[in-house]
Short mmCIF file of C-alpha atoms and ligand atoms in Angstrom, two decimals:
data_model
loop_
_atom_site.label_atom_id
_atom_site.label_comp_id
_atom_site.label_asym_id
_atom_site.label_seq_id
_atom_site.Cartn_x
_atom_site.Cartn_y
_atom_site.Cartn_z
CA UNK F 1 3.64 -13.33 19.11
CA UNK F 2 1.16 -14.97 16.39
CA UNK F 3 3.01 -18.22 15.93
CA UNK F 4 2.95 -18.69 19.81
CA UNK F 5 -0.49 -18.45 19.88
CA UNK F 6 -1.35 -21.14 17.42
CA UNK F 7 1.53 -23.41 17.27
CA UNK F 8 2.27 -23.05 13.22
CA UNK F 9 5.17 -21.41 10.91
CA UNK F 10 3.97 -18.10 10.62
CA UNK F 11 5.55 -15.09 8.12
CA UNK F 12 5.32 -11.71 7.04
CA UNK F 13 5.57 -10.22 3.76
CA UNK F 14 4.61 -7.00 2.83
CA UNK F 15 1.61 -6.96 1.13
CA UNK F 16 2.48 -5.11 -2.92
CA UNK F 17 5.00 -7.85 -3.04
CA UNK F 18 2.65 -10.78 -1.54
CA UNK F 19 -0.13 -9.08 -4.74
CA UNK F 20 2.74 -9.40 -6.77
CA UNK F 21 3.70 -13.21 -6.25
CA UNK F 22 0.02 -13.96 -6.71
CA UNK F 23 0.28 -12.14 -10.51
CA UNK F 24 3.39 -14.07 -11.24
CA UNK F 25 2.51 -17.32 -9.83
CA UNK F 26 -0.82 -16.95 -11.74
CA UNK F 27 -1.53 -13.88 -13.32
CA UNK F 28 -0.75 -11.05 -15.82
CA UNK F 29 3.37 -11.16 -14.61
CA UNK F 30 3.06 -15.74 -15.12
CA UNK F 31 4.92 -15.16 -18.48
CA UNK F 32 7.28 -12.20 -17.55
CA UNK F 33 10.94 -12.45 -16.99
CA UNK F 34 11.28 -8.97 -15.85
CA UNK F 35 7.72 -7.67 -14.58
CA UNK F 36 6.44 -4.77 -12.31
CA UNK F 37 2.93 -5.39 -9.86
CA UNK F 38 2.34 -2.52 -8.85
CA UNK F 39 -1.40 -2.40 -6.62
CA UNK F 40 -2.82 0.48 -7.34
CA UNK F 41 -5.11 1.20 -4.67
CA UNK F 42 -4.95 3.31 -0.82
CA UNK F 43 -1.03 3.75 -1.45
CA UNK F 44 0.91 2.24 -4.24
CA UNK F 45 2.09 -1.28 -3.71
CA UNK F 46 5.45 -2.16 -6.03
CA UNK F 47 7.00 -6.17 -6.54
CA UNK F 48 9.53 -6.05 -9.17
CA UNK F 49 11.07 -9.51 -10.78
CA UNK F 50 13.86 -9.86 -12.71
CA UNK F 51 14.90 -13.32 -14.55
CA UNK F 52 12.15 -14.72 -12.55
CA UNK F 53 12.81 -13.87 -9.12
CA UNK F 54 11.44 -11.04 -7.04
CA UNK F 55 14.04 -8.47 -5.78
CA UNK F 56 13.63 -7.90 -2.23
CA UNK F 57 15.18 -5.22 -2.27
CA UNK F 58 13.23 -2.54 -4.70
CA UNK F 59 10.20 -1.61 -3.36
CA UNK F 60 7.96 1.58 -2.27
CA UNK F 61 8.10 2.85 -6.11
CA UNK F 62 5.31 4.72 -4.18
CA UNK F 63 7.68 7.04 -2.47
CA UNK F 64 9.89 8.63 -5.81
CA UNK F 65 9.13 11.75 -6.01
CA UNK F 66 7.69 13.13 -9.13
CA UNK F 67 6.95 16.57 -8.63
CA UNK F 68 9.32 19.12 -6.73
CA UNK F 69 7.73 21.19 -3.74
CA UNK F 70 4.85 19.11 -4.19
CA UNK F 71 2.46 17.60 -1.34
CA UNK F 72 2.87 16.27 1.48
CA UNK F 73 3.34 12.12 1.69
CA UNK F 74 2.38 10.01 4.38
CA UNK F 75 6.26 8.50 4.36
CA UNK F 76 6.93 12.28 5.91
CA UNK F 77 8.76 13.10 1.98
CA UNK F 78 7.07 15.45 -0.23
CA UNK F 79 5.85 15.42 -3.91
CA UNK F 80 6.09 10.71 -3.73
CA UNK F 81 4.20 9.21 -6.23
CA UNK F 82 1.64 7.57 -4.30
CA UNK F 83 0.77 11.88 -2.92
CA UNK F 84 -0.63 11.96 -6.78
CA UNK F 85 -1.39 8.45 -8.28
CA UNK F 86 -2.84 6.64 -5.69
CA UNK F 87 -6.36 5.65 -5.99
CA UNK F 88 -7.30 7.47 -2.50
CA UNK F 89 -6.25 10.42 -4.09
CA UNK F 90 -8.13 10.26 -7.05
CA UNK F 91 -11.05 9.33 -5.67
CA UNK F 92 -10.37 12.38 -2.07
CA UNK F 93 -10.12 14.79 -5.32
CA UNK F 94 -13.54 13.77 -6.88
CA UNK F 95 -14.47 14.61 -2.63
CA UNK F 96 -13.34 17.91 -2.55
CA UNK F 97 -14.83 19.05 -6.09
CA UNK F 98 -18.76 18.19 -5.13
CA UNK F 99 -17.74 19.21 -1.22
CA UNK F 100 -18.91 15.96 0.06
CA UNK F 101 -16.06 14.42 2.02
CA UNK F 102 -19.00 11.11 2.24
CA UNK F 103 -18.54 9.88 -1.02
CA UNK F 104 -18.34 5.80 -1.13
CA UNK F 105 -16.21 3.72 -3.89
CA UNK F 106 -19.68 2.14 -5.77
CA UNK F 107 -20.60 6.94 -5.87
CA UNK F 108 -17.21 7.81 -7.49
CA UNK F 109 -17.57 5.31 -9.78
CA UNK F 110 -21.07 5.90 -11.20
CA UNK F 111 -19.81 9.64 -10.96
CA UNK F 112 -16.33 8.92 -13.16
CA UNK F 113 -19.11 6.96 -15.91
CA UNK F 114 -20.51 9.69 -16.20
CA UNK F 115 -18.88 12.56 -16.32
CA UNK F 116 -19.01 13.82 -19.79
CA UNK F 117 -21.06 16.55 -19.19
CA UNK F 118 -18.51 17.95 -16.06
CA UNK F 119 -15.29 19.51 -17.50
CA UNK F 120 -13.82 19.57 -14.32
CA UNK F 121 -14.44 15.57 -13.61
CA UNK F 122 -12.72 15.19 -16.78
CA UNK F 123 -9.77 17.53 -16.33
CA UNK F 124 -9.23 15.69 -12.48
CA UNK F 125 -9.21 12.08 -14.34
CA UNK F 126 -7.36 13.77 -17.14
CA UNK F 127 -4.55 15.13 -13.97
CA UNK F 128 -4.36 11.73 -12.25
CA UNK F 129 -3.84 9.71 -14.99
CA UNK F 130 -1.13 12.51 -16.22
CA UNK F 131 0.84 11.97 -12.68
CA UNK F 132 0.23 7.56 -12.89
CA UNK F 133 2.08 7.33 -16.74
CA UNK F 134 4.92 8.96 -14.64
CA UNK F 135 5.79 6.77 -12.58
CA UNK F 136 4.66 3.32 -15.24
CA UNK F 137 7.26 5.05 -17.63
CA UNK F 138 10.18 5.33 -14.97
CA UNK F 139 9.55 1.82 -13.69
CA UNK F 140 9.84 0.51 -16.91
CA UNK F 141 13.05 2.32 -18.53
CA UNK F 142 14.86 1.80 -14.64
CA UNK F 143 13.88 -1.90 -14.95
CA UNK F 144 13.61 -2.82 -18.36
CA UNK F 145 10.16 -4.24 -17.49
CA UNK F 146 9.24 -6.06 -19.89
CA UNK F 147 5.42 -6.17 -18.30
CA UNK F 148 3.93 -3.85 -16.04
CA UNK F 149 0.34 -5.55 -14.00
CA UNK F 150 -1.67 -2.51 -12.69
CA UNK F 151 -3.18 -3.97 -9.80
CA UNK F 152 -4.94 -2.72 -6.18
CA UNK F 153 -8.85 -1.24 -6.32
CA UNK F 154 -7.05 0.98 -9.73
CA UNK F 155 -9.26 -2.36 -11.70
CA UNK F 156 -12.26 -1.79 -10.22
CA UNK F 157 -12.12 1.47 -12.42
CA UNK F 158 -10.57 0.15 -15.14
CA UNK F 159 -13.19 1.08 -17.73
CA UNK F 160 -13.00 4.44 -16.95
CA UNK F 161 -8.91 4.48 -16.17
CA UNK F 162 -7.02 1.77 -18.65
CA UNK F 163 -7.74 3.29 -22.12
CA UNK F 164 -6.65 6.76 -20.83
CA UNK F 165 -3.43 5.28 -18.96
CA UNK F 166 -2.84 3.51 -22.34
CA UNK F 167 -2.98 6.25 -24.74
CA UNK F 168 -1.42 8.31 -22.66
CA UNK F 169 1.22 6.53 -21.97
CA UNK F 170 1.71 6.05 -25.63
CA UNK F 171 2.03 9.88 -25.57
CA UNK F 172 5.10 10.13 -23.15
CA UNK F 173 7.67 6.87 -23.79
CA UNK F 174 9.24 6.65 -26.09
CA UNK F 175 9.31 4.22 -29.17
CA UNK F 176 12.50 2.35 -27.32
CA UNK F 177 9.60 1.53 -23.94
CA UNK F 178 6.78 1.06 -25.60
CA UNK F 179 8.51 -1.65 -27.81
CA UNK F 180 10.17 -3.32 -24.83
CA UNK F 181 7.53 -2.93 -21.95
CA UNK F 182 3.49 -4.47 -21.68
CA UNK F 183 1.53 -2.97 -19.39
CA UNK F 184 -1.62 -4.92 -18.68
CA UNK F 185 -4.64 -5.21 -16.08
CA UNK F 186 -3.74 -7.54 -13.01
CA UNK F 187 -5.92 -10.51 -12.75
CA UNK F 188 -6.25 -10.08 -9.57
CA UNK F 189 -7.62 -7.18 -7.81
CA UNK F 190 -7.81 -6.40 -3.94
CA UNK F 191 -7.90 -10.51 -3.14
CA UNK F 192 -4.19 -10.55 -4.86
CA UNK F 193 -2.61 -9.80 -1.40
CA UNK F 194 -4.32 -13.11 0.11
CA UNK F 195 -3.49 -15.30 -2.67
CA UNK F 196 0.31 -14.16 -2.54
CA UNK F 197 0.66 -14.68 1.01
CA UNK F 198 -0.10 -18.04 0.28
CA UNK F 199 3.40 -18.26 -2.24
CA UNK F 200 5.44 -16.83 0.78
CA UNK F 201 8.29 -19.69 1.44
ZN1 ZN C 301 6.39 9.41 0.45
#
């Protein structure tokens, strides 16, 4: 329909895969052979590159089950990764704790930065990081990834979350996985999808 209106070629691709393409071409997966992009935002976007090529069939890491009898996910299943480890979930958990559904992303960032004397907030972050790390460890092992790039709005919270994530991965991953996989922040944040869309062939 769009093509009919503007009369130039039009392509459609999943946003997580577009973001992954941007990281592979210009960003933190550039040097990688077997690399994974995980876009941690409203949900969890996925792009997997094996031997340098995007594998279209491997998608939706956000919907692998990581919790038995877990929370209902938007996809209809229970216990999906993104029902525990998306940025949206972390933000909603903070909103729930403060009983304030109007807290903006910026206000939540400030709360997380100044959480030292609120034990409950630290507990929320800790639980979130534990779930996030489980999925990263799973993906690392399944795909024998040399690099996993973490992007999406997670990048905006990196100073609070990224160090904790690396510590948790160090705790749960076995030496083989740690040796094999480097976990990095993505180069691009929410613009990655737009940049990657220019690379669709
Ligand atoms: Zn799901």
